[in-house]
Short mmCIF file of C-alpha atoms and ligand atoms in Angstrom, two decimals:
data_model
loop_
_atom_site.label_atom_id
_atom_site.label_comp_id
_atom_site.label_asym_id
_atom_site.label_seq_id
_atom_site.Cartn_x
_atom_site.Cartn_y
_atom_site.Cartn_z
CA MET A 253 78.51 102.40 69.02
CA ARG A 254 80.72 104.88 67.21
CA LYS A 255 79.23 107.76 69.17
CA GLY A 256 79.76 105.84 72.40
CA ARG A 257 83.41 105.39 71.57
CA VAL A 258 83.84 109.11 70.85
CA LEU A 259 82.27 109.92 74.18
CA LEU A 260 84.54 107.45 75.90
CA VAL A 261 87.63 109.02 74.32
CA ALA A 262 86.41 112.48 75.30
CA ALA A 263 85.87 111.34 78.87
CA LEU A 264 89.35 109.86 79.00
CA LEU A 265 90.88 113.07 77.64
CA LEU A 266 89.02 115.08 80.25
CA ALA A 267 90.23 112.72 82.96
CA VAL A 268 93.84 113.12 81.79
CA ALA A 269 93.46 116.91 81.63
CA GLY A 270 91.91 116.87 85.10
CA SER A 271 94.78 114.93 86.63
CA ALA A 272 97.32 117.07 84.77
CA SER A 273 95.98 120.16 86.50
CA GLY A 274 96.41 118.49 89.90
CA ASN A 275 99.53 117.42 91.74
CA ALA A 276 100.67 115.03 89.02
CA ALA A 277 101.50 117.80 86.56
CA THR A 278 103.66 119.77 88.92
CA PRO A 279 105.48 117.27 91.12
CA ARG A 280 107.22 119.26 93.75
CA GLY A 281 110.46 118.69 95.52
CA VAL A 282 110.12 117.21 98.99
CA PRO A 283 112.76 117.32 101.73
CA ILE A 284 113.84 113.87 102.90
CA LEU A 285 115.79 114.27 106.12
CA MET A 286 118.53 111.76 106.90
CA TYR A 287 119.27 110.78 110.50
CA HIS A 288 121.47 108.10 112.00
CA VAL A 289 121.87 107.78 115.79
CA VAL A 290 119.58 109.87 118.02
CA SER A 291 121.70 110.11 121.17
CA ALA A 292 124.64 112.06 122.55
CA PRO A 293 127.92 110.96 120.91
CA PRO A 294 130.17 108.90 123.15
CA GLY A 295 133.65 110.42 123.53
CA SER A 296 135.03 107.57 121.46
CA ALA A 297 132.74 108.13 118.47
CA HIS A 298 134.64 108.08 115.18
CA TYR A 299 131.87 109.97 113.40
CA PRO A 300 130.30 112.25 116.04
CA ASP A 301 128.25 114.03 113.36
CA LEU A 302 126.19 110.85 112.93
CA PHE A 303 124.85 111.41 116.47
CA VAL A 304 122.02 113.91 116.94
CA ARG A 305 121.23 114.67 120.58
CA PRO A 306 117.68 113.68 121.59
CA ASP A 307 116.78 117.19 122.74
CA ASP A 308 118.07 118.63 119.45
CA PHE A 309 115.97 116.08 117.59
CA ALA A 310 112.88 117.03 119.61
CA LYS A 311 113.47 120.73 118.93
CA GLN A 312 113.98 120.06 115.22
CA MET A 313 110.69 118.17 115.00
CA GLY A 314 109.03 120.99 116.95
CA TRP A 315 110.45 123.51 114.48
CA LEU A 316 109.00 121.53 111.57
CA ALA A 317 105.56 121.39 113.18
CA LYS A 318 105.62 125.10 114.01
CA HIS A 319 106.52 125.92 110.41
CA GLY A 320 103.62 123.91 109.00
CA TYR A 321 105.51 120.77 107.98
CA ARG A 322 103.82 117.38 108.24
CA ALA A 323 105.83 114.17 108.01
CA VAL A 324 104.76 111.54 105.49
CA THR A 325 106.16 108.27 104.20
CA LEU A 326 108.14 108.04 100.98
CA LYS A 327 105.31 105.95 99.53
CA ARG A 328 102.89 108.84 100.01
CA VAL A 329 105.29 111.17 98.22
CA TYR A 330 105.69 108.59 95.44
CA ASP A 331 101.90 108.24 95.10
CA SER A 332 101.60 112.00 94.86
CA TRP A 333 104.31 112.24 92.22
CA THR A 334 103.05 109.33 90.13
CA GLN A 335 99.28 109.41 90.67
CA GLY A 336 98.51 112.87 91.95
CA ALA A 337 97.55 111.60 95.41
CA ASN A 338 97.13 114.26 98.04
CA LEU A 339 100.02 115.49 100.17
CA PRO A 340 100.04 117.97 103.05
CA ALA A 341 100.90 121.54 102.10
CA HIS A 342 104.44 121.17 103.49
CA PRO A 343 105.43 117.51 103.40
CA VAL A 344 108.68 116.19 104.84
CA VAL A 345 110.07 112.65 105.01
CA ILE A 346 112.06 111.79 108.13
CA SER A 347 114.39 108.90 107.31
CA PHE A 348 116.61 106.92 109.65
CA ASP A 349 119.48 104.85 108.33
CA ASP A 350 120.89 101.46 109.33
CA GLY A 351 118.58 100.64 112.28
CA TYR A 352 119.90 101.94 115.59
CA LEU A 353 118.27 101.22 118.93
CA SER A 354 117.90 104.97 119.61
CA GLN A 355 115.64 105.27 116.58
CA TYR A 356 113.15 103.26 118.63
CA THR A 357 113.94 104.54 122.12
CA ARG A 358 114.46 108.24 121.24
CA ALA A 359 113.03 109.10 117.82
CA LEU A 360 109.77 107.13 117.99
CA PRO A 361 108.41 108.86 121.14
CA VAL A 362 109.09 112.31 119.64
CA LEU A 363 107.48 111.46 116.31
CA ARG A 364 104.56 109.88 118.16
CA THR A 365 103.76 113.16 119.91
CA HIS A 366 103.36 114.73 116.45
CA HIS A 367 101.48 111.67 115.09
CA TRP A 368 104.15 111.41 112.39
CA PRO A 369 105.62 108.36 110.69
CA GLY A 370 109.33 107.82 110.16
CA VAL A 371 111.04 105.92 107.38
CA LEU A 372 113.45 103.21 108.48
CA ASN A 373 116.22 102.22 106.07
CA MET A 374 117.05 98.89 107.64
CA GLU A 375 120.31 97.02 107.22
CA VAL A 376 119.24 93.40 107.73
CA ASN A 377 122.45 92.57 109.59
CA PHE A 378 121.54 95.26 112.17
CA LEU A 379 118.44 93.38 113.27
CA HIS A 380 120.49 91.24 115.61
CA GLY A 381 123.36 91.74 118.00
CA VAL A 382 124.38 94.10 120.78
CA GLY A 383 122.48 97.41 120.70
CA ALA A 384 120.42 96.18 117.75
CA LEU A 385 116.95 97.36 116.91
CA VAL A 386 115.78 93.68 116.88
CA PRO A 387 112.62 92.58 115.05
CA TRP A 388 110.03 93.23 117.76
CA ARG A 389 111.04 96.90 117.91
CA VAL A 390 110.92 97.19 114.13
CA ARG A 391 107.38 95.79 114.35
CA LYS A 392 106.48 98.49 116.86
CA LEU A 393 107.77 101.13 114.45
CA ILE A 394 105.70 99.63 111.65
CA ASP A 395 102.66 99.55 113.96
CA ALA A 396 103.26 103.26 114.61
CA GLY A 397 102.96 103.92 110.87
CA TRP A 398 106.62 103.88 109.93
CA GLU A 399 107.66 102.74 106.47
CA LEU A 400 110.26 99.98 106.28
CA ASP A 401 112.76 100.21 103.44
CA ALA A 402 115.85 98.17 102.52
CA HIS A 403 119.46 99.17 103.09
CA THR A 404 121.15 95.87 102.04
CA LEU A 405 122.18 92.92 104.19
CA THR A 406 125.62 94.08 105.38
CA HIS A 407 126.10 97.66 104.10
CA PRO A 408 128.76 97.11 101.43
CA ASP A 409 129.83 99.60 98.76
CA LEU A 410 127.52 98.19 96.09
CA THR A 411 129.60 99.55 93.21
CA THR A 412 132.45 97.18 94.13
CA LEU A 413 130.45 93.93 94.11
CA ASP A 414 130.15 91.29 91.41
CA ASP A 415 126.69 90.76 89.92
CA ALA A 416 125.76 87.82 92.13
CA GLU A 417 126.68 89.56 95.38
CA LEU A 418 125.04 92.81 94.23
CA TRP A 419 121.80 90.89 93.64
CA ARG A 420 122.06 89.12 97.00
CA GLN A 421 122.47 92.44 98.81
CA VAL A 422 119.76 94.33 96.92
CA HIS A 423 117.12 91.71 96.22
CA GLY A 424 118.04 89.56 99.23
CA SER A 425 117.50 92.40 101.68
CA ARG A 426 114.06 93.10 100.25
CA VAL A 427 113.08 89.42 100.42
CA ALA A 428 114.37 89.08 103.99
CA LEU A 429 112.52 92.16 105.27
CA ARG A 430 109.29 91.27 103.49
CA ARG A 431 109.42 87.76 104.89
CA LEU A 432 110.08 88.97 108.43
CA PHE A 433 107.67 91.90 108.58
CA HIS A 434 105.04 91.30 105.87
CA VAL A 435 105.22 94.86 104.54
CA PRO A 436 105.94 95.97 100.95
CA VAL A 437 109.56 97.28 101.36
CA ASP A 438 109.13 99.40 98.23
CA PHE A 439 112.16 101.68 98.52
CA PHE A 440 115.90 101.21 98.75
CA CYS A 441 118.67 103.26 100.29
CA TYR A 442 122.24 103.01 98.91
CA PRO A 443 124.80 102.33 101.67
CA ALA A 444 127.11 105.33 102.05
CA GLY A 445 125.29 106.83 99.06
CA ARG A 446 127.33 104.67 96.66
CA TYR A 447 125.66 103.73 93.38
CA ASP A 448 126.20 103.60 89.63
CA ALA A 449 124.11 102.61 86.61
CA ARG A 450 124.58 98.89 87.27
CA VAL A 451 123.49 99.26 90.91
CA ILE A 452 120.44 101.31 89.91
CA ASN A 453 119.51 98.60 87.42
CA ALA A 454 119.69 95.91 90.11
CA VAL A 455 117.49 98.04 92.40
CA LYS A 456 114.90 98.41 89.62
CA LEU A 457 115.02 94.69 88.79
CA ALA A 458 114.46 93.83 92.45
CA GLY A 459 111.10 95.61 92.19
CA PHE A 460 111.80 98.73 94.20
CA LEU A 461 109.83 101.85 93.25
CA GLY A 462 112.64 104.27 94.08
CA ALA A 463 115.86 104.76 96.01
CA THR A 464 117.45 107.39 98.22
CA THR A 465 121.01 108.69 98.08
CA THR A 466 123.18 110.95 100.22
CA ASN A 467 123.18 113.63 97.49
CA TYR A 468 122.12 116.92 99.01
CA GLY A 469 118.89 118.69 98.12
CA LEU A 470 115.16 118.28 97.71
CA ALA A 471 113.97 114.96 96.33
CA ARG A 472 112.05 115.26 93.10
CA PRO A 473 111.09 113.21 90.09
CA PRO A 474 112.15 112.10 87.57
CA GLY A 475 115.11 110.91 89.64
CA LEU A 476 113.12 108.27 91.51
CA PHE A 477 116.19 106.04 91.85
CA THR A 478 118.56 108.85 92.82
CA LEU A 479 116.49 110.77 95.35
CA ASN A 480 118.31 113.55 97.17
CA ARG A 481 118.23 113.84 100.93
CA ILE A 482 119.19 116.39 103.55
CA ARG A 483 121.75 115.06 105.99
CA ILE A 484 121.18 116.26 109.55
CA ASN A 485 124.43 116.35 111.52
CA GLY A 486 125.03 116.36 115.25
CA SER A 487 126.66 119.77 114.90
CA ASP A 488 123.56 121.31 113.24
CA GLY A 489 121.61 121.92 116.44
CA LEU A 490 118.37 123.82 115.90
CA SER A 491 119.80 126.82 114.02
CA GLY A 492 121.77 124.73 111.51
CA PHE A 493 118.71 122.56 110.97
CA ALA A 494 116.45 125.57 110.43
CA SER A 495 118.84 127.15 107.94
CA LYS A 496 119.13 123.87 106.00
CA LEU A 497 115.34 123.73 105.68
CA THR A 498 114.86 127.39 104.83
CA ASN A 499 117.70 127.59 102.29
CA LEU A 500 116.46 124.78 100.05
CA THR A 501 116.13 125.67 96.40
CA PRO A 502 112.49 125.07 95.50
ZN1 LIG B 726 123.85 103.25 106.14
#
């Protein structure tokens, strides 16, 4: 009995040592790209940099493929960081904020040619209305392997809300998306990158596994609730995109 227990402890120690020598011991930074609209900016656009032209987007994805990158979901990165699950040699997460129609009409076909998933940070309010993504298109994205994450109900600055409204926006958006699409909705994205300790706490209490910001850089643990991203602007084109990816501090 006693000997059996010693053997069991030894086996457990070996298992821990084994996993420590794998991915889990050296979690690496992963680029999470941030896109908004994938179409040419209309002349009236207040924030033209939020618009990336479809041909620029296609070239940027082609550049990633040519340089050995493979897109994965945030959950796969999380599983690698927390459990040592396998990742491609050069992983990248391609995230899309808010839920614009062009993310379905323009981004999906490009990602499909690479057999890559996207990550959709969906504002629940954006599911309906003129030019909305609407639920059936979100389902198509999910069917194509995309990960659905929450981006609140109405995109407020979460740091300005009282506790009840903060909870409604954070927890309520997760509940609404899970109910509509029957997927986990494990990650959260702070609207306009606005968060503080109270907001982070609400995100944790709502059961999310992590959250993305608009802070620039590679995403890496232990900051699972303040994950950096790399904003891709309309003015980046291919050369600006390539220099953003190649100038990242490892
Ligand atoms: Zn947003």
